[in-house]
Coordinates of C-alpha atoms in Angstrom, one line a residue:
Chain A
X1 CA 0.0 0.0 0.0
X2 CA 2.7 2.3 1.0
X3 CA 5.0 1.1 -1.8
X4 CA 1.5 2.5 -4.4
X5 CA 1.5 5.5 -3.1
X6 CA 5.3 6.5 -3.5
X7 CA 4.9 5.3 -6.7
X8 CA 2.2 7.0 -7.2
X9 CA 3.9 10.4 -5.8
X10 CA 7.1 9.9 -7.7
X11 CA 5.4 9.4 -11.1
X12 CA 3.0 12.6 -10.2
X13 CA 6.8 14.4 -9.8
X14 CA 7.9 13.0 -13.0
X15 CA 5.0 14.1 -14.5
X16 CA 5.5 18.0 -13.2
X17 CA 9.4 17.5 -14.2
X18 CA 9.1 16.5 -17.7
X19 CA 5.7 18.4 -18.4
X20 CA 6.1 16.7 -21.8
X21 CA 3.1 13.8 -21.8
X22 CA 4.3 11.9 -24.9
X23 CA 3.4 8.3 -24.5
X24 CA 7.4 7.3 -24.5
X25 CA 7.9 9.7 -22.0
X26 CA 5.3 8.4 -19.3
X27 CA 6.2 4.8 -19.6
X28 CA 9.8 5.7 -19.1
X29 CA 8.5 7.9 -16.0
X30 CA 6.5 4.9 -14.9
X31 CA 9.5 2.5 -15.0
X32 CA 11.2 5.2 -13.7
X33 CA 8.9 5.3 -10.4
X34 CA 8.7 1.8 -10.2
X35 CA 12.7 0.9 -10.6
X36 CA 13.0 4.0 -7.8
X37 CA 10.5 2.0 -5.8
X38 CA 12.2 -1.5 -6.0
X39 CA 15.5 0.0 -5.6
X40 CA 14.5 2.4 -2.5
X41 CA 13.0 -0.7 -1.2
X42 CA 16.6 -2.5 -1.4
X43 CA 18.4 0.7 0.2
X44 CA 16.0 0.1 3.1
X45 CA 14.8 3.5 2.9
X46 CA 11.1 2.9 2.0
X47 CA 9.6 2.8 5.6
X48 CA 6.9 4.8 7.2
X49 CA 9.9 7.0 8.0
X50 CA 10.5 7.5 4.4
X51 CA 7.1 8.6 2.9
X52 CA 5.1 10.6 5.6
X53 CA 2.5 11.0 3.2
X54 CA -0.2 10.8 5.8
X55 CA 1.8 13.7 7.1
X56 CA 1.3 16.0 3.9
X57 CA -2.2 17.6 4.4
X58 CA -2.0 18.6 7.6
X59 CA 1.4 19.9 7.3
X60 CA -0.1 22.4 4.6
X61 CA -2.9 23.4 5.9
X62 CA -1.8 24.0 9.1
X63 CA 2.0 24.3 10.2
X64 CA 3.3 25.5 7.1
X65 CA 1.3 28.8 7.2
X66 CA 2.2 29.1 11.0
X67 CA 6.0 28.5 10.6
X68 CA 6.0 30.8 7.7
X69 CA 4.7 33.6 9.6
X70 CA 7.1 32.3 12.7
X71 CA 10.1 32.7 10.0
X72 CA 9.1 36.1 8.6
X73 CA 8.6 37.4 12.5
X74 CA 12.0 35.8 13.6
X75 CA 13.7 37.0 10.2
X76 CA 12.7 41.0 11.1
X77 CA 14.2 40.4 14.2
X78 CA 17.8 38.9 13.0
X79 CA 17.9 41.6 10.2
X80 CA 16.9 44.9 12.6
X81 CA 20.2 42.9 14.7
X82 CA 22.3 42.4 11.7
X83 CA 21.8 46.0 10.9
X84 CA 22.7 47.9 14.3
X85 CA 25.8 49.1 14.5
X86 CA 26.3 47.9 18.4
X87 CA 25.4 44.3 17.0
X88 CA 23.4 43.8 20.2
X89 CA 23.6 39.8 20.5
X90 CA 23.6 37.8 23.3
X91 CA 24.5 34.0 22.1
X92 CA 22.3 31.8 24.4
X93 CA 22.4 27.8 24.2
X94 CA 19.4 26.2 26.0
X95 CA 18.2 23.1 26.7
X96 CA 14.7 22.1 25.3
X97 CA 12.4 19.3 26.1
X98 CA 10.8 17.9 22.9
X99 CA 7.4 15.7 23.0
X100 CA 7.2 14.5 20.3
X101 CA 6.6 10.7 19.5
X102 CA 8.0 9.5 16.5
X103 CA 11.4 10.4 15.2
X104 CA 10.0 12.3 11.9
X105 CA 8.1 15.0 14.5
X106 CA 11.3 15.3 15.9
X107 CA 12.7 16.1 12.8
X108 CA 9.8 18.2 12.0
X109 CA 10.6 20.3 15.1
X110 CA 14.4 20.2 15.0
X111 CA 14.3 21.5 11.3
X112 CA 11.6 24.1 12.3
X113 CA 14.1 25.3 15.1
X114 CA 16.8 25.6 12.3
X115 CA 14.3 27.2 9.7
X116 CA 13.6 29.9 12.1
X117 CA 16.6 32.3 12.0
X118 CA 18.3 33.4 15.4
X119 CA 17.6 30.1 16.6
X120 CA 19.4 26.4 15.4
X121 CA 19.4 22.9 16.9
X122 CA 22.8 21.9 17.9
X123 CA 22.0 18.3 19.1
X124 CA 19.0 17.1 18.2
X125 CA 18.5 14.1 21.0
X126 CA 15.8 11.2 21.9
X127 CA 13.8 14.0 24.4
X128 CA 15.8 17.2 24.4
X129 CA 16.7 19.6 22.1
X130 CA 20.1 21.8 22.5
X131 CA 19.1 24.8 21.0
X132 CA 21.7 27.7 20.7
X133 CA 19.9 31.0 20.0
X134 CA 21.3 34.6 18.9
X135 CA 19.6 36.8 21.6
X136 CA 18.4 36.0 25.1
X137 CA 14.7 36.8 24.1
X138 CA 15.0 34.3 21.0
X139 CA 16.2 31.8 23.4
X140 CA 13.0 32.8 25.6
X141 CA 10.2 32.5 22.8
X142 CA 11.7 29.2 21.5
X143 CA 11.2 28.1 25.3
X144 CA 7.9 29.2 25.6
X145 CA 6.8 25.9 24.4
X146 CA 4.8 26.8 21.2
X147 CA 6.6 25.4 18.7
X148 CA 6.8 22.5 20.6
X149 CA 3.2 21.6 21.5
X150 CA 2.5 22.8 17.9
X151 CA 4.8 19.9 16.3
X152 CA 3.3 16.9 18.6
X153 CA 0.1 18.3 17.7
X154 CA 0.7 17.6 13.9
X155 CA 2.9 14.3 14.3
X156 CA -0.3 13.0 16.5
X157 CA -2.9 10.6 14.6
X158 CA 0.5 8.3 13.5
Chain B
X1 CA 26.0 9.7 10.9
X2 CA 23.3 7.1 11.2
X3 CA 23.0 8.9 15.2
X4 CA 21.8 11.7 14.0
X5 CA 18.0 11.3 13.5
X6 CA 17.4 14.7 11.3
X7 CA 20.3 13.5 8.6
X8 CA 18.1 9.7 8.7
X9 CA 15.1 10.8 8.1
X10 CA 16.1 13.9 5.3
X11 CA 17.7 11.2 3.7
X12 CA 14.9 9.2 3.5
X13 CA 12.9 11.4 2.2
X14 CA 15.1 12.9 -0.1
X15 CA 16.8 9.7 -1.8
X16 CA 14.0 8.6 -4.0
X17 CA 13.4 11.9 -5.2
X18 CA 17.5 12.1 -6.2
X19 CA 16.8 9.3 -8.3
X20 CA 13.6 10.2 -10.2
X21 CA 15.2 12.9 -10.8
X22 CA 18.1 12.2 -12.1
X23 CA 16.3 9.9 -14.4
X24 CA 14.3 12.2 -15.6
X25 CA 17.7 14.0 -16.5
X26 CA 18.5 10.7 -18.4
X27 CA 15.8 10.7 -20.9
X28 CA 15.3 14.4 -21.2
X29 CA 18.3 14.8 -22.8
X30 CA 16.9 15.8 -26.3
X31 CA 14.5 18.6 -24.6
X32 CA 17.0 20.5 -21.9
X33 CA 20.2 20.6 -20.7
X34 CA 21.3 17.4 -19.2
X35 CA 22.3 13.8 -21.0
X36 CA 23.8 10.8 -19.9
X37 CA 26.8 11.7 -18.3
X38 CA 24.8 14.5 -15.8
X39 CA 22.5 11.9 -15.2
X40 CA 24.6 9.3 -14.6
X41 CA 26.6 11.6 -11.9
X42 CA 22.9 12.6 -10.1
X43 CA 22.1 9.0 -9.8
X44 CA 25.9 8.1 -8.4
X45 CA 25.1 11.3 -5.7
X46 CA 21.7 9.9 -4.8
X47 CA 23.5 6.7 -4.0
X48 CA 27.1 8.3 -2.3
X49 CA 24.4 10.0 -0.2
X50 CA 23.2 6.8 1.1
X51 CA 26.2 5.6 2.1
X52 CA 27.5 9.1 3.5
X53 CA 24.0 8.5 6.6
X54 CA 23.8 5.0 6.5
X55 CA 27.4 4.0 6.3
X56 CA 29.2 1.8 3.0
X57 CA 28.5 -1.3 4.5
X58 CA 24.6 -1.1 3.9
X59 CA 25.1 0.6 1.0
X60 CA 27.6 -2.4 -0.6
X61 CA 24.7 -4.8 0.1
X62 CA 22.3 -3.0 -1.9
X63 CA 24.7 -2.2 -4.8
X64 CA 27.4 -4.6 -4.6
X65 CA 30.7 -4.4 -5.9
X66 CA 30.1 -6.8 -9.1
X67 CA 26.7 -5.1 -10.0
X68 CA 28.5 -1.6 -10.3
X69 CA 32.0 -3.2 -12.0
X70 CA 29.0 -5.1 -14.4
X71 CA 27.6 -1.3 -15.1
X72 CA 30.5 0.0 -16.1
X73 CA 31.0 -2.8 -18.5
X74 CA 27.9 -3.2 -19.5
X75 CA 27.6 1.1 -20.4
X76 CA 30.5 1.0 -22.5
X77 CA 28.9 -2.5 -24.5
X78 CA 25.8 -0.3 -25.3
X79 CA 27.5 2.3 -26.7
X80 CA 29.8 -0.1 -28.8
X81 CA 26.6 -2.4 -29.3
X82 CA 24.3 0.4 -31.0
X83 CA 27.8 1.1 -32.9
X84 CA 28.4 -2.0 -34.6
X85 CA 24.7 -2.6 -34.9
X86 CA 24.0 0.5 -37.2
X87 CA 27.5 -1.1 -39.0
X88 CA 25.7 -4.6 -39.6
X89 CA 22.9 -2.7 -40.9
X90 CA 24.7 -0.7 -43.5
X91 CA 25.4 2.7 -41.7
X92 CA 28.8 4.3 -40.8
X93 CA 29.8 3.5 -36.9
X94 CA 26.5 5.5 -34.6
X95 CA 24.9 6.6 -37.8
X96 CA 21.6 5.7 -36.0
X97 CA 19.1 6.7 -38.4
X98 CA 19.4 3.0 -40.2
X99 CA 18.3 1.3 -36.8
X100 CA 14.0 1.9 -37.7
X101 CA 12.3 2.4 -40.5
X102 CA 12.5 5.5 -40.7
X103 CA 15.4 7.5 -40.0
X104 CA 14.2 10.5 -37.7
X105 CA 12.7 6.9 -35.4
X106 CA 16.0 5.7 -35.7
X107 CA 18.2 8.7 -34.6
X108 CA 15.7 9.2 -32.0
X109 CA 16.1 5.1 -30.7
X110 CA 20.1 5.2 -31.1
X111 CA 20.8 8.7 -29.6
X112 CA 18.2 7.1 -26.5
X113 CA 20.3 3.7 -26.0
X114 CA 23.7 5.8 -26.5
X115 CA 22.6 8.0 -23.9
X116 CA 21.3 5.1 -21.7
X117 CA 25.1 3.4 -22.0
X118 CA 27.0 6.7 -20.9
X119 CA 24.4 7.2 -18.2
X120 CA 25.2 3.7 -16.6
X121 CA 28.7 4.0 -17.2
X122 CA 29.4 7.4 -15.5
X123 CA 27.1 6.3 -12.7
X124 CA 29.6 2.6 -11.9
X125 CA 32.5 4.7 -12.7
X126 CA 31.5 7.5 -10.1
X127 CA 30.4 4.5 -7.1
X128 CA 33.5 2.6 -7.8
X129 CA 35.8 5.5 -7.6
X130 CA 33.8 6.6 -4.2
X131 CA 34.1 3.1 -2.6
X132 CA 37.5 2.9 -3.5
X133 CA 38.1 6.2 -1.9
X134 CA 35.7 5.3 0.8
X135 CA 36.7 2.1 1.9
X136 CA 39.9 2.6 1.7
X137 CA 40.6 4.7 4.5
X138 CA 40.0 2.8 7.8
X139 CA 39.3 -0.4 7.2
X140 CA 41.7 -2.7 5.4
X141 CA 39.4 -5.6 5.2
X142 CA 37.2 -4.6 2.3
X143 CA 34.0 -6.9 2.1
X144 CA 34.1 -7.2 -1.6
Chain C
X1 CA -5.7 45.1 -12.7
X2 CA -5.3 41.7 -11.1
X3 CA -2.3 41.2 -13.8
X4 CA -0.9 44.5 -12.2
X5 CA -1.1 43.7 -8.7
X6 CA 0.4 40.4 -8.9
X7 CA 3.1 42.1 -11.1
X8 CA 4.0 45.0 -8.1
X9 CA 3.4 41.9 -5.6
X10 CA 6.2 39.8 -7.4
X11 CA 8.6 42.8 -7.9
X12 CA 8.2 43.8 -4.4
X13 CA 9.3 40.2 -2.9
X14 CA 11.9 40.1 -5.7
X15 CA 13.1 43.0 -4.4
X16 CA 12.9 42.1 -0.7
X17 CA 15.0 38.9 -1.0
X18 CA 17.9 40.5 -2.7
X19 CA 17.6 42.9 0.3
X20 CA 17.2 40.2 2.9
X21 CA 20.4 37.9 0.9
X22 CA 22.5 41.3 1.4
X23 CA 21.6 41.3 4.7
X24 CA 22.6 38.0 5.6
X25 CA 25.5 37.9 3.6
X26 CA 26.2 41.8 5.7
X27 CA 25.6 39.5 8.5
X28 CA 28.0 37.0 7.7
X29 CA 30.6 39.3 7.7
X30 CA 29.9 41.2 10.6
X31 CA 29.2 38.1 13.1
X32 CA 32.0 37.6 15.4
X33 CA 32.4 33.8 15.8
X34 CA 31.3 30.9 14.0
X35 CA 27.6 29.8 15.6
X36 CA 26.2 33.9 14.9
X37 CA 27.5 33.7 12.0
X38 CA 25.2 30.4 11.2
X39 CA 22.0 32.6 12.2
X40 CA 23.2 34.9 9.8
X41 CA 23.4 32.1 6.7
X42 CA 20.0 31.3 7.7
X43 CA 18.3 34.5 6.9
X44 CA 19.4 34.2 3.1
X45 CA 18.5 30.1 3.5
X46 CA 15.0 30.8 5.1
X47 CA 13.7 33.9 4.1
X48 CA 15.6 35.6 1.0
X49 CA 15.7 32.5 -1.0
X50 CA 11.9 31.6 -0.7
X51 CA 11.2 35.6 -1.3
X52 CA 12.8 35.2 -4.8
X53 CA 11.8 32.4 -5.7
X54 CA 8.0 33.3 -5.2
X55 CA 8.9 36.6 -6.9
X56 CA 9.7 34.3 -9.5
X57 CA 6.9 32.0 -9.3
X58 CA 4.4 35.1 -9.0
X59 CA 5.9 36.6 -12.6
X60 CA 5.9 33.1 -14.4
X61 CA 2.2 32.3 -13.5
X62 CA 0.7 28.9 -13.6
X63 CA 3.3 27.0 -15.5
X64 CA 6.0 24.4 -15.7
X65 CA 8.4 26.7 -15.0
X66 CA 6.7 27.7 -11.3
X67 CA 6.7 23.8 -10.6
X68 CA 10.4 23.8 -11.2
X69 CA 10.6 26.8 -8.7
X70 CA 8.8 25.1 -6.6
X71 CA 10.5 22.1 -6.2
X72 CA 13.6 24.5 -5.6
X73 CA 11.6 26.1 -3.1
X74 CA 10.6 22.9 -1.2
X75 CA 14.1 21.1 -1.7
X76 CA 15.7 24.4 0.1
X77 CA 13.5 23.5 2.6
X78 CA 14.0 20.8 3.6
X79 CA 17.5 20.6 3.3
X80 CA 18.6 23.5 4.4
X81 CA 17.7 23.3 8.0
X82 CA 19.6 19.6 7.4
X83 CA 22.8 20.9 6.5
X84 CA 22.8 23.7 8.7
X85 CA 22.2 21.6 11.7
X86 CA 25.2 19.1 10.8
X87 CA 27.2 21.9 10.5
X88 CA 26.3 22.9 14.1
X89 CA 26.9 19.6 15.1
X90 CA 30.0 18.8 13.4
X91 CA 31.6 22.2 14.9
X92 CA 30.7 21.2 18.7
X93 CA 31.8 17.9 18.4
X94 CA 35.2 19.3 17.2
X95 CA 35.2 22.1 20.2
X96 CA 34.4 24.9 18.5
X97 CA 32.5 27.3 21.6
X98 CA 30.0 28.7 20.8
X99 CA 31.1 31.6 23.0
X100 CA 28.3 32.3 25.3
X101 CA 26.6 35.6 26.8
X102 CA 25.3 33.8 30.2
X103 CA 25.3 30.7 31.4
X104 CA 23.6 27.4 30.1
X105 CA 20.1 27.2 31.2
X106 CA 18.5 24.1 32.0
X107 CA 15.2 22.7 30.9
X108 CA 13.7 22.8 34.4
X109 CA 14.6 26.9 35.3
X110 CA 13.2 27.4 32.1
X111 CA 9.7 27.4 33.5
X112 CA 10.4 30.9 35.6
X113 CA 10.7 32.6 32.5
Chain D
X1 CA 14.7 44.1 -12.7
X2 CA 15.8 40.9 -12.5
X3 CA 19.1 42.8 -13.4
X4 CA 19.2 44.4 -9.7
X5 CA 18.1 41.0 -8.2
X6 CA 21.1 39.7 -10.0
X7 CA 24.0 42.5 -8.4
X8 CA 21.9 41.8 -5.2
X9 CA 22.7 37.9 -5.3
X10 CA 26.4 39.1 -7.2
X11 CA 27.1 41.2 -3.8
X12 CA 25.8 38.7 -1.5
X13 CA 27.7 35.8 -3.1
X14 CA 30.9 38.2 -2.4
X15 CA 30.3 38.8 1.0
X16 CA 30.3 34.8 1.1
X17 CA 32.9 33.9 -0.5
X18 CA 34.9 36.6 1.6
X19 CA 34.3 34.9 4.5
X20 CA 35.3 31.7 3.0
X21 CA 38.5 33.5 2.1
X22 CA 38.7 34.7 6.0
X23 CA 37.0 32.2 7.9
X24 CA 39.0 31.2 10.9
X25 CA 37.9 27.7 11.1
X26 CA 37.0 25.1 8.6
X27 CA 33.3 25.4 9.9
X28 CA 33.3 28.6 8.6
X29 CA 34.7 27.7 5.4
X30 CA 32.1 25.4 5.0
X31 CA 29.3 27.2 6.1
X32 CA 30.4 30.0 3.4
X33 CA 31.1 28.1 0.6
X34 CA 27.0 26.3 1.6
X35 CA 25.7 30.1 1.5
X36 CA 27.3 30.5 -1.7
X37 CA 25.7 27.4 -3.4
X38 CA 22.4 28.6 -2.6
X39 CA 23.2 32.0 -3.9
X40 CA 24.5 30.5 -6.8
X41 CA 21.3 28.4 -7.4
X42 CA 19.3 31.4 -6.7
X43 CA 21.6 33.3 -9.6
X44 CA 21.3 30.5 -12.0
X45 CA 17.2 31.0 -12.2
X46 CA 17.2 34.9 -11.6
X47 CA 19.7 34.9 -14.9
X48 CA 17.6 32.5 -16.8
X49 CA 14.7 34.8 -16.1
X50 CA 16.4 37.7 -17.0
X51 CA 17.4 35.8 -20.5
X52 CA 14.4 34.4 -20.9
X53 CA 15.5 31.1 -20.7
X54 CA 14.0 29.2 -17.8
X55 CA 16.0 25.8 -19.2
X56 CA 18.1 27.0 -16.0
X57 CA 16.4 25.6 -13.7
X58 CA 17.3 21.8 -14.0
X59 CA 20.6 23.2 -13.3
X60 CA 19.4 24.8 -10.6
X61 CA 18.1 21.7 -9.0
X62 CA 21.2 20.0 -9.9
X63 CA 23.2 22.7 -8.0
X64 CA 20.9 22.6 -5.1
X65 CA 20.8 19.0 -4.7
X66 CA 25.0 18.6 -4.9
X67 CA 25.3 21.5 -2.5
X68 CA 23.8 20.0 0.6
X69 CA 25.4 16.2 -0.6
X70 CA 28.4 18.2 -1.0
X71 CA 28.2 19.8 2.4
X72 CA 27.8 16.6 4.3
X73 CA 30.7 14.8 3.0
X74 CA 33.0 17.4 4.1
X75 CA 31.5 17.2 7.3
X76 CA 31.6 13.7 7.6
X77 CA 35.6 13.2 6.4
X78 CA 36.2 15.9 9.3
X79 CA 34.5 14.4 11.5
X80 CA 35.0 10.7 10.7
X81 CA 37.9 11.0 8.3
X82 CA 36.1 8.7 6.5
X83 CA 33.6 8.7 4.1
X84 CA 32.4 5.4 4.3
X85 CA 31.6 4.9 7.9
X86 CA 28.8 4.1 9.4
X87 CA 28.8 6.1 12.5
X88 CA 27.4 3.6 14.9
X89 CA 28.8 4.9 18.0
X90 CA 26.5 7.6 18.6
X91 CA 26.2 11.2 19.6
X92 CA 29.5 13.1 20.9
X93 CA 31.8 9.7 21.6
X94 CA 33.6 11.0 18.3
X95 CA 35.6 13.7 19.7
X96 CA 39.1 11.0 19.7
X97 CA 38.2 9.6 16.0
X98 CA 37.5 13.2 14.9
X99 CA 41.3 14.4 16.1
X100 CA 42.8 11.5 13.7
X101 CA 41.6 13.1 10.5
X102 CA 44.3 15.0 10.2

């Protein structure tokens, strides 16, 4: 079931790559997707891990918009920073406490840390997070928990 | 670098894309920029990738030695093949338009397999060279 | 009218990632030691990229061309964040400080915020 | 004005590659010469558009995708100082393996 559905996403990416739908071009983008399949399948890469796809709507629909607005917010802040000639930082690393579940919300969260910028995961570990920040009061938002509770909100429903 | 759960799970994600894409490299050839030889390099990276996160070891069991050594041979045989075949059938060496009916077919068909040869060539050539390099470093007992 | 506002929409994010990649590129410069400077690389990964490349997205309308874009959008993405972080890694497990302006806070005196 | 996108992304990349040129540690190096693939994929579409060639793009991908593969093997052969390995020992044991790349 899994293994139809990544086939069925990497043909649909074919499909937007090559944007040319002569019939030689979708069966090679068929046995294409389905070599990719067989051969992602041998590499041991083809796990629930690998293909979140039950992830995808959700993470649209909900976190992207949020984080996006997160980045743009967090982005004002390191430029107005960048830009003052005392180059007021204050380098903080903290220790966070992540709940997420499964190891691709952890990712989801460690990467949204990273995204963000004035914040970046250091060491991204089984329950906590070392997170060094540029400024003190980045190092407080991040701590605040939102993010966090955010994440394990979308990773739920495995 | 398997530790690191972000570089796992990227990977994962990001592998099978590589690939498709760097097929899609392969038999665009005619309508963009790219050919055999870029494809052939995308695929190799897809697969050096793999073995950067999940170590040599499991990447040698799902491409063995012999398969990529066989690629590298059997690349170059395509290209030769498609040569002497449009010499049996009364061309010069790769004049590919005797290989259909019709010759604009037949350019289309030899220029595809030629293509197909470089790409699996370059790709054995680049893995090879990278688990020579690779494995040559720390451990003297190579698995081949 | 539509076809003008998207047109002033795309040349005003165009114009706002170069601004933002100067800026982080500024920042890279100015940053004293490695791990700032990282935040600095960040702003051009996370924000002045994406702002160009919807610039460009917004100017080439609904074609193949903004799928391409967008699949340089999304694999900046996710693999951005990726390399940064093994950077970040990498570096500490070498020693490189990351030269700090108080002491480390722990998760539990995190709560008296 | 794609042209002033393109000096934006020309004076950014500088600014990069001067802190590769500077860049006290190897990290930095690194972390340059990363900021300066992105640029770079970011001037390969902004000058196709400006051309009117969007063909660029593949490239672009290309560029994009080798960058961050690209990144991580460095980072791996100065960490590991070797390409190859698995890593199975996990989290910050490295710090003795890491001083023998050298």
């Amino acid at each position: 079931m899994r293994l139809v559905s990544t086939f069925l996403v990497l043909f649909a990416f074919w499909l937007l790559l090559s944007g040319f739908f002569t019939a030689f071009l979708m069966v090679a983008g068929a046995v294409t997707a389905l070599l990719v399949v067989l051969f992602s399948r041998r590499m041991d890469i083809a796990d629930r891990e690998g293909h979140p796809v039950h992830l995808a709507p959700r993470a649209v629909l909900i976190y992207w918009p949020w984080l996006t607005k997160e980045i743009i917010k967090s982005s004002w802040q390191v430029a107005t920073v960048i830009l003052q000639p005392g180059l007021p930082i204050s380098p903080t690393l903290v220790r966070l406490r992540s709940t997420q579940k499964t190891d691709v919300g952890r990712t989801v969260f460690a990467n949204s840390i990273t995204l963000t910028p004035g914040t970046l995961t250091v060491e991204a570990g089984r329950d906590e997070f070392l997170v060094h920040a540029l400024t003190r009061s980045g190092a407080r938002d991040l701590a605040s928990g939102e993010m966090d509770r955010r994440v394990s909100e979308f990773e739920r429903e495995l | 670098m398997r530790g690191d759960l972000v570089l796992r799970v990227i990977a994962k994600l990001l592998i099978p894309f590589i690939l498709v894409f760097g097929l899609y490299v392969q038999f665009h050839g005619d309508y963009g920029p790219g050919g055999g030889f870029q494809a052939g390099v995308i695929v190799a990276a897809a697969i050096i990738f793999h073995a950067l996160i999940y170590g040599l070891p499991l990447t040698r069991r799902a491409v063995p030695e012999w398969v990529v050594e066989l690629m590298v041979a059997a690349g170059i045989l395509l290209y030769a093949g498609v040569g002497v075949a449009t010499m049996l059938l009364g061309g010069n060496f790769l004049d590919y338009s005797v290989l259909a009916h019709e010759p604009v077919h037949g350019q289309h068909l030899g220029i595809l397999l030629v293509e197909l040869g470089v790409g699996i060539t370059v790709t054995g050539v680049m893995l090879i060279i990278f688990y020579m390099f690779a494995g040559r470093s720390r451990s003297p007992h190579s698995e081949s | 009218m539509t076809s003008q506002i998207i047109d002033l929409a795309s040349w005003l994010l165009i114009a706002g990632g170069g601004i933002f990649c100067m800026i982080g590129a500024l920042g890279l410069l100015r940053m004293p030691n490695f791990f700032t400077r990282m935040h600095a690389a960040s702003l051009i990964d996370s924000l002045g990229a994406p702002m160009l490349l919807l610039g460009m997205i917004l100017q080439s309308g609904f074609t193949l061309v903004s799928a391409k874009l967008l699949f340089i959008a999304l694999l900046l993405f996710f693999t951005s964040p990726t390399a940064t972080h093994a950077l970040a890694r990498a570096a500490r497990a070498r020693g490189v400080g990351p030269d700090l302006a108080e002491e480390l806070p722990t998760a539990t005196d995190r709560e008296d915020k | 004005m794609f042209e002033s996108a393109v000096i934006a992304l020309l004076l950014a990349l500088t600014g990069a590659l001067v802190r590769a040129l500077l860049g006290p540690t190897i990290f930095d190096r690194t972390q340059a010469v990363n900021s300066s693939g992105t640029l770079a994929m970011l001037l390969l579409a902004a000058i196709g558009f400006m051309n009117g060639r969007p063909d660029f793009l593949d490239i672009a991908i290309i560029y994009g995708l080798l960058n961050v593969i690209g990144t991580i093997a460095v980072l791996k052969f100065f960490q590991y100082g070797d390409l190859g390995d698995p890593g199975n020992n996990a989290d910050d044991s490295d710090n003795e393996t890491a001083g023998s790349a050298k």
